[in-house]
N, CA, C and O atoms as a Tinker XYZ file with bonds, in Angstrom:
   468  protein
     1  N     29.539000  -31.346000  -58.962000    73     2
     2  CA    30.307000  -32.533000  -58.649000    64     1     3
     3  C     29.508000  -33.777000  -59.070000    63     2     4     5
     4  O     28.279000  -33.804000  -59.003000    81     3
     5  N     30.237000  -34.783000  -59.495000    73     3     6
     6  CA    29.634000  -36.062000  -59.838000    64     5     7
     7  C     30.297000  -37.134000  -58.990000    63     6     8     9
     8  O     31.520000  -37.161000  -58.847000    81     7
     9  N     29.480000  -38.018000  -58.427000    73     7    10
    10  CA    30.001000  -39.119000  -57.608000    64     9    11
    11  C     30.256000  -40.334000  -58.480000    63    10    12    13
    12  O     29.429000  -40.692000  -59.319000    81    11
    13  N     31.402000  -40.968000  -58.280000    73    11    14
    14  CA    31.687000  -42.220000  -58.979000    64    13    15
    15  C     30.867000  -43.368000  -58.412000    63    14    16    17
    16  O     30.529000  -44.310000  -59.129000    81    15
    17  N     30.544000  -43.289000  -57.112000    73    15    18
    18  CA    29.810000  -44.380000  -56.490000    64    17    19
    19  C     28.950000  -43.940000  -55.332000    63    18    20    21
    20  O     29.103000  -42.844000  -54.794000    81    19
    21  N     28.032000  -44.831000  -54.960000    73    19    22
    22  CA    27.198000  -44.650000  -53.776000    64    21    23
    23  C     27.523000  -45.750000  -52.785000    63    22    24    25
    24  O     27.673000  -46.914000  -53.156000    81    23
    25  N     27.630000  -45.367000  -51.514000    73    23    26
    26  CA    27.953000  -46.323000  -50.472000    64    25    27
    27  C     26.881000  -46.207000  -49.392000    63    26    28    29
    28  O     26.809000  -45.202000  -48.686000    81    27
    29  N     26.057000  -47.229000  -49.268000    73    27    30
    30  CA    25.066000  -47.276000  -48.205000    64    29    31
    31  C     25.631000  -48.116000  -47.067000    63    30    32    33
    32  O     26.012000  -49.270000  -47.266000    81    31
    33  N     25.682000  -47.538000  -45.890000    73    31    34
    34  CA    26.144000  -48.236000  -44.695000    64    33    35
    35  C     24.900000  -48.490000  -43.848000    63    34    36    37
    36  O     24.258000  -47.556000  -43.368000    81    35
    37  N     24.571000  -49.766000  -43.672000    73    35    38
    38  CA    23.328000  -50.152000  -43.014000    64    37    39
    39  C     23.590000  -50.795000  -41.667000    63    38    40    41
    40  O     24.558000  -51.536000  -41.493000    81    39
    41  N     22.721000  -50.504000  -40.723000    73    39    42
    42  CA    22.678000  -51.197000  -39.453000    64    41    43
    43  C     21.260000  -51.707000  -39.297000    63    42    44    45
    44  O     20.313000  -50.922000  -39.249000    81    43
    45  N     21.110000  -53.018000  -39.218000    73    43    46
    46  CA    19.797000  -53.643000  -39.094000    64    45    47
    47  C     19.667000  -54.273000  -37.707000    63    46    48    49
    48  O     20.521000  -55.053000  -37.287000    81    47
    49  N     18.604000  -53.929000  -37.011000    73    47    50
    50  CA    18.368000  -54.388000  -35.645000    64    49    51
    51  C     17.083000  -55.213000  -35.581000    63    50    52    53
    52  O     16.195000  -55.068000  -36.421000    81    51
    53  N     17.001000  -56.077000  -34.574000    73    51    54
    54  CA    15.803000  -56.880000  -34.378000    64    53    55
    55  C     15.603000  -57.920000  -35.461000    63    54    56    57
    56  O     14.476000  -58.333000  -35.734000    81    55
    57  N     16.694000  -58.345000  -36.079000    73    55    58
    58  CA    16.621000  -59.312000  -37.185000    64    57    59
    59  C     16.351000  -60.723000  -36.670000    63    58    60    61
    60  O     16.487000  -61.003000  -35.479000    81    59
    61  N     15.969000  -61.592000  -37.578000    73    59    62
    62  CA    15.715000  -62.991000  -37.273000    64    61    63
    63  C     17.040000  -63.687000  -36.970000    63    62    64    65
    64  O     17.907000  -63.800000  -37.837000    81    63
    65  N     17.182000  -64.148000  -35.732000    73    63    66
    66  CA    18.436000  -64.754000  -35.272000    64    65    67
    67  C     18.813000  -65.992000  -36.074000    63    66    68    69
    68  O     19.991000  -66.200000  -36.366000    81    67
    69  N     17.833000  -66.815000  -36.432000    73    67    70
    70  CA    18.112000  -68.051000  -37.188000    64    69    71
    71  C     18.669000  -67.729000  -38.568000    63    70    72    73
    72  O     19.599000  -68.390000  -39.031000    81    71
    73  N     18.114000  -66.728000  -39.222000    73    71    74
    74  CA    18.610000  -66.342000  -40.552000    64    73    75
    75  C     20.032000  -65.813000  -40.444000    63    74    76    77
    76  O     20.895000  -66.180000  -41.240000    81    75
    77  N     20.279000  -64.948000  -39.458000    73    75    78
    78  CA    21.614000  -64.360000  -39.285000    64    77    79
    79  C     22.670000  -65.394000  -38.927000    63    78    80    81
    80  O     23.861000  -65.142000  -39.107000    81    79
    81  N     22.257000  -66.554000  -38.425000    73    79    82
    82  CA    23.188000  -67.610000  -38.011000    64    81    83
    83  C     23.570000  -68.547000  -39.151000    63    82    84    85
    84  O     24.547000  -69.288000  -39.040000    81    83
    85  N     22.819000  -68.524000  -40.236000    73    83    86
    86  CA    22.996000  -69.489000  -41.319000    64    85    87
    87  C     23.766000  -68.894000  -42.496000    63    86    88    89
    88  O     23.341000  -67.905000  -43.094000    81    87
    89  N     24.898000  -69.508000  -42.818000    73    87    90
    90  CA    25.681000  -69.054000  -43.967000    64    89    91
    91  C     24.833000  -69.083000  -45.236000    63    90    92    93
    92  O     24.827000  -68.119000  -46.001000    81    91
    93  N     24.126000  -70.173000  -45.457000    73    91    94
    94  CA    23.352000  -70.288000  -46.695000    64    93    95
    95  C     22.220000  -69.259000  -46.748000    63    94    96    97
    96  O     21.941000  -68.706000  -47.812000    81    95
    97  N     21.564000  -68.995000  -45.608000    73    95    98
    98  CA    20.497000  -67.993000  -45.597000    64    97    99
    99  C     21.039000  -66.580000  -45.818000    63    98   100   101
   100  O     20.462000  -65.803000  -46.579000    81    99
   101  N     22.141000  -66.250000  -45.158000    73    99   102
   102  CA    22.739000  -64.915000  -45.326000    64   101   103
   103  C     23.192000  -64.728000  -46.769000    63   102   104   105
   104  O     22.952000  -63.678000  -47.365000    81   103
   105  N     23.842000  -65.736000  -47.329000    73   103   106
   106  CA    24.288000  -65.639000  -48.715000    64   105   107
   107  C     23.092000  -65.480000  -49.659000    63   106   108   109
   108  O     23.138000  -64.680000  -50.593000    81   107
   109  N     22.031000  -66.239000  -49.415000    73   107   110
   110  CA    20.835000  -66.144000  -50.246000    64   109   111
   111  C     20.235000  -64.738000  -50.197000    63   110   112   113
   112  O     19.867000  -64.183000  -51.232000    81   111
   113  N     20.136000  -64.164000  -49.005000    73   111   114
   114  CA    19.598000  -62.805000  -48.872000    64   113   115
   115  C     20.474000  -61.810000  -49.629000    63   114   116   117
   116  O     19.962000  -60.940000  -50.334000    81   115
   117  N     21.780000  -61.935000  -49.484000    73   115   118
   118  CA    22.685000  -60.982000  -50.134000    64   117   119
   119  C     22.638000  -61.123000  -51.660000    63   118   120   121
   120  O     22.708000  -60.119000  -52.369000    81   119
   121  N     22.520000  -62.346000  -52.171000    73   119   122
   122  CA    22.394000  -62.535000  -53.620000    64   121   123
   123  C     21.074000  -61.950000  -54.131000    63   122   124   125
   124  O     21.035000  -61.342000  -55.200000    81   123
   125  N     20.004000  -62.132000  -53.371000    73   123   126
   126  CA    18.715000  -61.547000  -53.751000    64   125   127
   127  C     18.800000  -60.021000  -53.739000    63   126   128   129
   128  O     18.206000  -59.359000  -54.589000    81   127
   129  N     19.528000  -59.471000  -52.786000    73   127   130
   130  CA    19.709000  -58.021000  -52.724000    64   129   131
   131  C     20.479000  -57.518000  -53.947000    63   130   132   133
   132  O     20.123000  -56.494000  -54.530000    81   131
   133  N     21.519000  -58.230000  -54.329000    73   131   134
   134  CA    22.293000  -57.831000  -55.509000    64   133   135
   135  C     21.427000  -57.873000  -56.764000    63   134   136   137
   136  O     21.511000  -56.990000  -57.618000    81   135
   137  N     20.593000  -58.908000  -56.868000    73   135   138
   138  CA    19.683000  -58.985000  -58.022000    64   137   139
   139  C     18.663000  -57.856000  -57.997000    63   138   140   141
   140  O     18.344000  -57.281000  -59.038000    81   139
   141  N     18.145000  -57.535000  -56.796000    73   139   142
   142  CA    17.176000  -56.441000  -56.664000    64   141   143
   143  C     17.790000  -55.106000  -57.076000    63   142   144   145
   144  O     17.099000  -54.219000  -57.578000    81   143
   145  N     19.101000  -54.978000  -56.856000    73   143   146
   146  CA    19.807000  -53.749000  -57.229000    64   145   147
   147  C     20.175000  -53.718000  -58.707000    63   146   148   149
   148  O     20.720000  -52.728000  -59.195000    81   147
   149  N     19.877000  -54.797000  -59.414000    73   147   150
   150  CA    20.240000  -54.940000  -60.828000    64   149   151
   151  C     21.754000  -54.910000  -61.017000    63   150   152   153
   152  O     22.266000  -54.383000  -62.005000    81   151
   153  N     22.461000  -55.497000  -60.031000    73   151   154
   154  CA    23.920000  -55.568000  -60.087000    64   153   155
   155  C     24.339000  -56.822000  -60.849000    63   154   156   157
   156  O     23.587000  -57.790000  -60.956000    81   155
   157  N     25.556000  -56.773000  -61.372000    73   155   158
   158  CA    26.132000  -57.902000  -62.092000    64   157   159
   159  C     26.992000  -58.701000  -61.115000    63   158   160   161
   160  O     28.073000  -58.251000  -60.735000    81   159
   161  N     26.526000  -59.876000  -60.707000    73   159   162
   162  CA    27.220000  -60.685000  -59.707000    64   161   163
   163  C     28.411000  -61.391000  -60.354000    63   162   164   165
   164  O     28.281000  -62.064000  -61.376000    81   163
   165  N     29.581000  -61.216000  -59.722000    73   163   166
   166  CA    30.820000  -61.840000  -60.193000    64   165   167
   167  C     31.136000  -63.084000  -59.356000    63   166   168   169
   168  O     31.397000  -64.154000  -59.907000    81   167
   169  N     31.112000  -62.942000  -58.025000    73   167   170
   170  CA    31.476000  -64.039000  -57.136000    64   169   171
   171  C     30.994000  -63.716000  -55.729000    63   170   172   173
   172  O     30.575000  -62.594000  -55.445000    81   171
   173  N     31.060000  -64.720000  -54.846000    73   171   174
   174  CA    30.714000  -64.480000  -53.451000    64   173   175
   175  C     31.495000  -65.441000  -52.566000    63   174   176   177
   176  O     31.862000  -66.541000  -52.977000    81   175
   177  N     31.736000  -64.993000  -51.342000    73   175   178
   178  CA    32.361000  -65.847000  -50.337000    64   177   179
   179  C     31.760000  -65.491000  -48.985000    63   178   180   181
   180  O     31.620000  -64.318000  -48.638000    81   179
   181  N     31.403000  -66.539000  -48.222000    73   179   182
   182  CA    30.805000  -66.356000  -46.908000    64   181   183
   183  C     31.447000  -67.319000  -45.923000    63   182   184   185
   184  O     31.877000  -68.411000  -46.296000    81   183
   185  N     31.509000  -66.906000  -44.659000    73   183   186
   186  CA    32.167000  -67.703000  -43.629000    64   185   187
   187  C     31.355000  -67.652000  -42.343000    63   186   188   189
   188  O     30.860000  -66.594000  -41.954000    81   187
   189  N     31.219000  -68.809000  -41.680000    73   187   190
   190  CA    30.549000  -68.884000  -40.383000    64   189   191
   191  C     31.593000  -68.863000  -39.276000    63   190   192   193
   192  O     32.564000  -69.619000  -39.314000    81   191
   193  N     31.390000  -67.992000  -38.288000    73   191   194
   194  CA    32.289000  -67.907000  -37.144000    64   193   195
   195  C     31.710000  -68.701000  -35.984000    63   194   196   197
   196  O     30.493000  -68.766000  -35.812000    81   195
   197  N     32.583000  -69.301000  -35.192000    73   195   198
   198  CA    32.172000  -70.049000  -33.997000    64   197   199
   199  C     32.347000  -69.129000  -32.797000    63   198   200   201
   200  O     33.409000  -68.515000  -32.697000    81   199
   201  N     31.420000  -68.985000  -31.898000    73   199   202
   202  CA    30.139000  -69.678000  -31.921000    64   201   203
   203  C     29.057000  -68.938000  -32.719000    63   202   204   205
   204  O     28.025000  -69.534000  -33.030000    81   203
   205  N     29.260000  -67.668000  -33.057000    73   203   206
   206  CA    28.194000  -66.905000  -33.710000    64   205   207
   207  C     28.729000  -66.112000  -34.893000    63   206   208   209
   208  O     29.913000  -65.783000  -34.963000    81   207
   209  N     27.840000  -65.818000  -35.802000    73   207   210
   210  CA    28.113000  -64.820000  -36.823000    64   209   211
   211  C     28.516000  -65.362000  -38.172000    63   210   212   213
   212  O     29.111000  -66.432000  -38.305000    81   211
   213  N     28.159000  -64.564000  -39.173000    73   211   214
   214  CA    28.487000  -64.842000  -40.570000    64   213   215
   215  C     29.051000  -63.563000  -41.166000    63   214   216   217
   216  O     28.519000  -62.476000  -40.940000    81   215
   217  N     30.123000  -63.695000  -41.921000    73   215   218
   218  CA    30.652000  -62.588000  -42.701000    64   217   219
   219  C     30.675000  -63.014000  -44.158000    63   218   220   221
   220  O     30.868000  -64.189000  -44.470000    81   219
   221  N     30.479000  -62.060000  -45.038000    73   219   222
   222  CA    30.528000  -62.399000  -46.444000    64   221   223
   223  C     30.563000  -61.179000  -47.336000    63   222   224   225
   224  O     30.283000  -60.052000  -46.928000    81   223
   225  N     30.922000  -61.466000  -48.576000    73   223   226
   226  CA    30.967000  -60.412000  -49.581000    64   225   227
   227  C     30.462000  -60.964000  -50.904000    63   226   228   229
   228  O     30.756000  -62.098000  -51.280000    81   227
   229  N     29.701000  -60.139000  -51.592000    73   227   230
   230  CA    29.293000  -60.407000  -52.966000    64   229   231
   231  C     30.090000  -59.419000  -53.814000    63   230   232   233
   232  O     29.922000  -58.207000  -53.679000    81   231
   233  N     30.937000  -59.921000  -54.670000    73   231   234
   234  CA    31.666000  -59.062000  -55.597000    64   233   235
   235  C     30.765000  -58.856000  -56.802000    63   234   236   237
   236  O     30.323000  -59.813000  -57.438000    81   235
   237  N     30.504000  -57.600000  -57.103000    73   235   238
   238  CA    29.684000  -57.255000  -58.263000    64   237   239
   239  C     30.533000  -56.431000  -59.222000    63   238   240   241
   240  O     31.506000  -55.802000  -58.807000    81   239
   241  N     30.176000  -56.431000  -60.471000    73   239   242
   242  CA    30.935000  -55.662000  -61.455000    64   241   243
   243  C     30.955000  -54.183000  -61.071000    63   242   244   245
   244  O     31.875000  -53.450000  -61.432000    81   243
   245  N     29.939000  -53.761000  -60.344000    73   243   246
   246  CA    29.801000  -52.353000  -59.963000    64   245   247
   247  C     30.439000  -52.044000  -58.611000    63   246   248   249
   248  O     30.407000  -50.884000  -58.201000    81   247
   249  N     31.009000  -52.999000  -57.903000    73   247   250
   250  CA    31.773000  -52.868000  -56.665000    64   249   251
   251  C     31.522000  -54.054000  -55.757000    63   250   252   253
   252  O     31.944000  -55.162000  -56.087000    81   251
   253  N     30.829000  -53.867000  -54.588000    73   251   254
   254  CA    30.643000  -54.993000  -53.673000    64   253   255
   255  C     29.507000  -54.743000  -52.679000    63   254   256   257
   256  O     29.127000  -53.605000  -52.406000    81   255
   257  N     28.981000  -55.850000  -52.148000    73   255   258
   258  CA    28.054000  -55.844000  -51.022000    64   257   259
   259  C     28.714000  -56.715000  -49.949000    63   258   260   261
   260  O     29.114000  -57.846000  -50.226000    81   259
   261  N     28.828000  -56.192000  -48.733000    73   259   262
   262  CA    29.467000  -56.942000  -47.647000    64   261   263
   263  C     28.565000  -56.940000  -46.411000    63   262   264   265
   264  O     27.755000  -56.034000  -46.213000    81   263
   265  N     28.727000  -57.979000  -45.584000    73   263   266
   266  CA    27.903000  -58.120000  -44.383000    64   265   267
   267  C     28.682000  -58.794000  -43.273000    63   266   268   269
   268  O     29.565000  -59.615000  -43.526000    81   267
   269  N     28.346000  -58.439000  -42.034000    73   267   270
   270  CA    28.752000  -59.218000  -40.858000    64   269   271
   271  C     27.551000  -59.267000  -39.932000    63   270   272   273
   272  O     26.886000  -58.254000  -39.713000    81   271
   273  N     27.268000  -60.465000  -39.379000    73   271   274
   274  CA    26.106000  -60.624000  -38.506000    64   273   275
   275  C     26.519000  -60.958000  -37.082000    63   274   276   277
   276  O     27.546000  -61.594000  -36.844000    81   275
   277  N     25.699000  -60.514000  -36.146000    73   275   278
   278  CA    25.795000  -60.850000  -34.744000    64   277   279
   279  C     24.430000  -61.426000  -34.345000    63   278   280   281
   280  O     23.597000  -60.708000  -33.791000    81   279
   281  N     24.195000  -62.716000  -34.622000    73   279   282
   282  CA    22.881000  -63.305000  -34.346000    64   281   283
   283  C     22.468000  -63.172000  -32.882000    63   282   284   285
   284  O     21.294000  -62.963000  -32.580000    81   283
   285  N     23.433000  -63.293000  -31.983000    73   283   286
   286  CA    23.121000  -63.219000  -30.553000    64   285   287
   287  C     22.568000  -61.854000  -30.146000    63   286   288   289
   288  O     21.957000  -61.716000  -29.086000    81   287
   289  N     22.785000  -60.849000  -30.992000    73   287   290
   290  CA    22.247000  -59.495000  -30.748000    64   289   291
   291  C     21.163000  -59.120000  -31.759000    63   290   292   293
   292  O     20.641000  -58.006000  -31.738000    81   291
   293  N     20.832000  -60.069000  -32.649000    73   291   294
   294  CA    19.835000  -59.834000  -33.701000    64   293   295
   295  C     20.208000  -58.613000  -34.544000    63   294   296   297
   296  O     19.353000  -57.804000  -34.904000    81   295
   297  N     21.507000  -58.499000  -34.852000    73   295   298
   298  CA    22.067000  -57.316000  -35.515000    64   297   299
   299  C     22.914000  -57.722000  -36.719000    63   298   300   301
   300  O     23.608000  -58.739000  -36.699000    81   299
   301  N     22.839000  -56.901000  -37.767000    73   299   302
   302  CA    23.699000  -57.083000  -38.940000    64   301   303
   303  C     24.177000  -55.718000  -39.415000    63   302   304   305
   304  O     23.426000  -54.743000  -39.414000    81   303
   305  N     25.439000  -55.669000  -39.821000    73   303   306
   306  CA    25.973000  -54.458000  -40.445000    64   305   307
   307  C     26.319000  -54.792000  -41.886000    63   306   308   309
   308  O     26.876000  -55.850000  -42.179000    81   307
   309  N     25.976000  -53.865000  -42.788000    73   307   310
   310  CA    26.172000  -54.104000  -44.218000    64   309   311
   311  C     26.761000  -52.877000  -44.888000    63   310   312   313
   312  O     26.514000  -51.740000  -44.485000    81   311
   313  N     27.551000  -53.140000  -45.928000    73   311   314
   314  CA    28.031000  -52.111000  -46.848000    64   313   315
   315  C     27.502000  -52.470000  -48.223000    63   314   316   317
   316  O     27.775000  -53.555000  -48.736000    81   315
   317  N     26.757000  -51.573000  -48.811000    73   315   318
   318  CA    26.279000  -51.744000  -50.181000    64   317   319
   319  C     26.937000  -50.647000  -50.994000    63   318   320   321
   320  O     26.512000  -49.492000  -50.955000    81   319
   321  N     27.976000  -51.011000  -51.731000    73   319   322
   322  CA    28.769000  -50.029000  -52.473000    64   321   323
   323  C     28.590000  -50.306000  -53.962000    63   322   324   325
   324  O     28.915000  -51.389000  -54.449000    81   323
   325  N     28.072000  -49.317000  -54.670000    73   323   326
   326  CA    27.853000  -49.462000  -56.110000    64   325   327
   327  C     28.442000  -48.272000  -56.851000    63   326   328   329
   328  O     28.441000  -47.146000  -56.355000    81   327
   329  N     28.940000  -48.542000  -58.035000    73   327   330
   330  CA    29.479000  -47.501000  -58.907000    64   329   331
   331  C     28.628000  -47.437000  -60.170000    63   330   332   333
   332  O     28.013000  -48.421000  -60.579000    81   331
   333  N     28.611000  -46.265000  -60.770000    73   331   334
   334  CA    27.856000  -46.092000  -62.006000    64   333   335
   335  C     26.395000  -45.775000  -61.735000    63   334   336   337
   336  O     25.961000  -45.682000  -60.586000    81   335
   337  N     25.650000  -45.612000  -62.813000    73   335   338
   338  CA    24.248000  -45.200000  -62.712000    64   337   339
   339  C     23.262000  -46.347000  -62.892000    63   338   340   341
   340  O     22.058000  -46.146000  -62.729000    81   339
   341  N     23.737000  -47.537000  -63.221000    73   339   342
   342  CA    22.857000  -48.655000  -63.552000    64   341   343
   343  C     22.210000  -49.291000  -62.326000    63   342   344   345
   344  O     21.035000  -49.659000  -62.364000    81   343
   345  N     22.964000  -49.423000  -61.244000    73   343   346
   346  CA    22.474000  -50.166000  -60.090000    64   345   347
   347  C     21.552000  -49.328000  -59.215000    63   346   348   349
   348  O     21.541000  -48.098000  -59.268000    81   347
   349  N     20.770000  -50.058000  -58.400000    73   347   350
   350  CA    19.807000  -49.413000  -57.511000    64   349   351
   351  C     20.036000  -49.912000  -56.074000    63   350   352   353
   352  O     19.332000  -50.813000  -55.617000    81   351
   353  N     21.012000  -49.336000  -55.361000    73   351   354
   354  CA    21.331000  -49.824000  -54.015000    64   353   355
   355  C     20.179000  -49.691000  -53.027000    63   354   356   357
   356  O     20.092000  -50.468000  -52.076000    81   355
   357  N     19.293000  -48.720000  -53.235000    73   355   358
   358  CA    18.156000  -48.581000  -52.317000    64   357   359
   359  C     17.203000  -49.759000  -52.443000    63   358   360   361
   360  O     16.538000  -50.116000  -51.470000    81   359
   361  N     17.121000  -50.366000  -53.611000    73   359   362
   362  CA    16.311000  -51.579000  -53.770000    64   361   363
   363  C     16.950000  -52.742000  -53.009000    63   362   364   365
   364  O     16.245000  -53.566000  -52.427000    81   363
   365  N     18.272000  -52.808000  -53.013000    73   363   366
   366  CA    18.975000  -53.828000  -52.229000    64   365   367
   367  C     18.710000  -53.614000  -50.737000    63   366   368   369
   368  O     18.487000  -54.576000  -50.003000    81   367
   369  N     18.734000  -52.369000  -50.293000    73   367   370
   370  CA    18.435000  -52.064000  -48.892000    64   369   371
   371  C     17.043000  -52.575000  -48.511000    63   370   372   373
   372  O     16.881000  -53.233000  -47.484000    81   371
   373  N     16.052000  -52.273000  -49.330000    73   371   374
   374  CA    14.681000  -52.722000  -49.037000    64   373   375
   375  C     14.613000  -54.252000  -48.932000    63   374   376   377
   376  O     13.923000  -54.795000  -48.069000    81   375
   377  N     15.333000  -54.929000  -49.816000    73   375   378
   378  CA    15.316000  -56.392000  -49.841000    64   377   379
   379  C     15.941000  -56.963000  -48.569000    63   378   380   381
   380  O     15.346000  -57.841000  -47.942000    81   379
   381  N     17.128000  -56.487000  -48.170000    73   379   382
   382  CA    17.769000  -57.048000  -46.972000    64   381   383
   383  C     16.965000  -56.729000  -45.720000    63   382   384   385
   384  O     16.842000  -57.573000  -44.832000    81   383
   385  N     16.423000  -55.535000  -45.640000    73   383   386
   386  CA    15.616000  -55.155000  -44.471000    64   385   387
   387  C     14.433000  -56.117000  -44.319000    63   386   388   389
   388  O     14.143000  -56.584000  -43.217000    81   387
   389  N     13.759000  -56.408000  -45.428000    73   387   390
   390  CA    12.599000  -57.303000  -45.388000    64   389   391
   391  C     13.006000  -58.745000  -45.103000    63   390   392   393
   392  O     12.403000  -59.396000  -44.249000    81   391
   393  N     14.012000  -59.252000  -45.800000    73   391   394
   394  CA    14.366000  -60.666000  -45.672000    64   393   395
   395  C     15.036000  -61.015000  -44.342000    63   394   396   397
   396  O     14.894000  -62.135000  -43.853000    81   395
   397  N     15.765000  -60.062000  -43.755000    73   395   398
   398  CA    16.329000  -60.296000  -42.417000    64   397   399
   399  C     15.306000  -59.999000  -41.325000    63   398   400   401
   400  O     15.563000  -60.240000  -40.146000    81   399
   401  N     14.143000  -59.473000  -41.720000    73   399   402
   402  CA    13.040000  -59.170000  -40.798000    64   401   403
   403  C     13.447000  -58.150000  -39.748000    63   402   404   405
   404  O     13.095000  -58.279000  -38.576000    81   403
   405  N     14.191000  -57.133000  -40.175000    73   403   406
   406  CA    14.647000  -56.088000  -39.256000    64   405   407
   407  C     13.458000  -55.299000  -38.707000    63   406   408   409
   408  O     12.549000  -54.922000  -39.446000    81   407
   409  N     13.484000  -55.059000  -37.400000    73   407   410
   410  CA    12.421000  -54.257000  -36.784000    64   409   411
   411  C     12.755000  -52.766000  -36.817000    63   410   412   413
   412  O     11.854000  -51.927000  -36.812000    81   411
   413  N     14.045000  -52.436000  -36.851000    73   411   414
   414  CA    14.469000  -51.046000  -37.022000    64   413   415
   415  C     15.877000  -51.022000  -37.613000    63   414   416   417
   416  O     16.576000  -52.035000  -37.629000    81   415
   417  N     16.276000  -49.854000  -38.095000    73   415   418
   418  CA    17.505000  -49.760000  -38.874000    64   417   419
   419  C     18.032000  -48.333000  -38.879000    63   418   420   421
   420  O     17.334000  -47.393000  -38.498000    81   419
   421  N     19.266000  -48.194000  -39.315000    73   419   422
   422  CA    19.812000  -46.882000  -39.664000    64   421   423
   423  C     20.567000  -47.042000  -40.978000    63   422   424   425
   424  O     21.124000  -48.100000  -41.269000    81   423
   425  N     20.572000  -45.969000  -41.764000    73   423   426
   426  CA    21.255000  -45.962000  -43.056000    64   425   427
   427  C     22.045000  -44.669000  -43.170000    63   426   428   429
   428  O     21.534000  -43.586000  -42.889000    81   427
   429  N     23.289000  -44.797000  -43.583000    73   427   430
   430  CA    24.094000  -43.626000  -43.912000    64   429   431
   431  C     24.489000  -43.755000  -45.378000    63   430   432   433
   432  O     24.998000  -44.794000  -45.799000    81   431
   433  N     24.259000  -42.710000  -46.146000    73   431   434
   434  CA    24.636000  -42.709000  -47.563000    64   433   435
   435  C     25.855000  -41.804000  -47.741000    63   434   436   437
   436  O     25.878000  -40.655000  -47.300000    81   435
   437  N     26.853000  -42.360000  -48.397000    73   435   438
   438  CA    28.043000  -41.587000  -48.738000    64   437   439
   439  C     28.187000  -41.579000  -50.252000    63   438   440   441
   440  O     28.025000  -42.611000  -50.903000    81   439
   441  N     28.486000  -40.435000  -50.798000    73   439   442
   442  CA    28.838000  -40.377000  -52.207000    64   441   443
   443  C     30.345000  -40.486000  -52.278000    63   442   444   445
   444  O     31.065000  -39.731000  -51.624000    81   443
   445  N     30.818000  -41.428000  -53.075000    73   443   446
   446  CA    32.245000  -41.729000  -53.140000    64   445   447
   447  C     32.828000  -41.227000  -54.452000    63   446   448   449
   448  O     32.165000  -41.249000  -55.489000    81   447
   449  N     34.063000  -40.778000  -54.395000    73   447   450
   450  CA    34.755000  -40.317000  -55.594000    64   449   451
   451  C     34.120000  -39.089000  -56.204000    63   450   452   453
   452  O     33.790000  -39.086000  -57.390000    81   451
   453  N     33.942000  -38.038000  -55.405000    73   451   454
   454  CA    33.336000  -36.813000  -55.937000    64   453   455
   455  C     34.337000  -36.099000  -56.843000    63   454   456   457
   456  O     35.413000  -35.683000  -56.412000    81   455
   457  N     33.953000  -35.974000  -58.091000    73   455   458
   458  CA    34.805000  -35.340000  -59.094000    64   457   459
   459  C     34.074000  -34.193000  -59.757000    63   458   460   461
   460  O     32.847000  -34.211000  -59.846000    81   459
   461  N     34.804000  -33.199000  -60.221000    73   459   462
   462  CA    34.139000  -32.122000  -60.961000    64   461   463
   463  C     33.555000  -32.673000  -62.257000    63   462   464   465
   464  O     34.123000  -33.574000  -62.875000    81   463
   465  N     32.422000  -32.124000  -62.656000    73   463   466
   466  CA    31.762000  -32.582000  -63.904000    64   465   467
   467  C     32.549000  -32.131000  -65.108000    63   466   468
   468  O     32.161000  -32.415000  -66.241000    81   467
């Protein structure tokens, strides 16, 4: 079987509350993650919720990176979905973990679009 894509589902805990609260900081981290993955960035949109949280998506030619933050819990959930063999989603994972200053995390990897070779 060959997978059309890889989907990393991340849960980051103990993150820096100030970073998770800032639209510009969250967007900056996600763009750096996309670059670390060697993804082709198409567009991005991010939104700040009152009183807490940021949601956003980076559209990449290879699929998308999405995030929602709960600063009050020092928690962020992310989807790093890439298609093809060019991108390196694990490099994006390392980047977000470091830049959000996560103290612990969980990662689930799903192979998407399993097709016979």
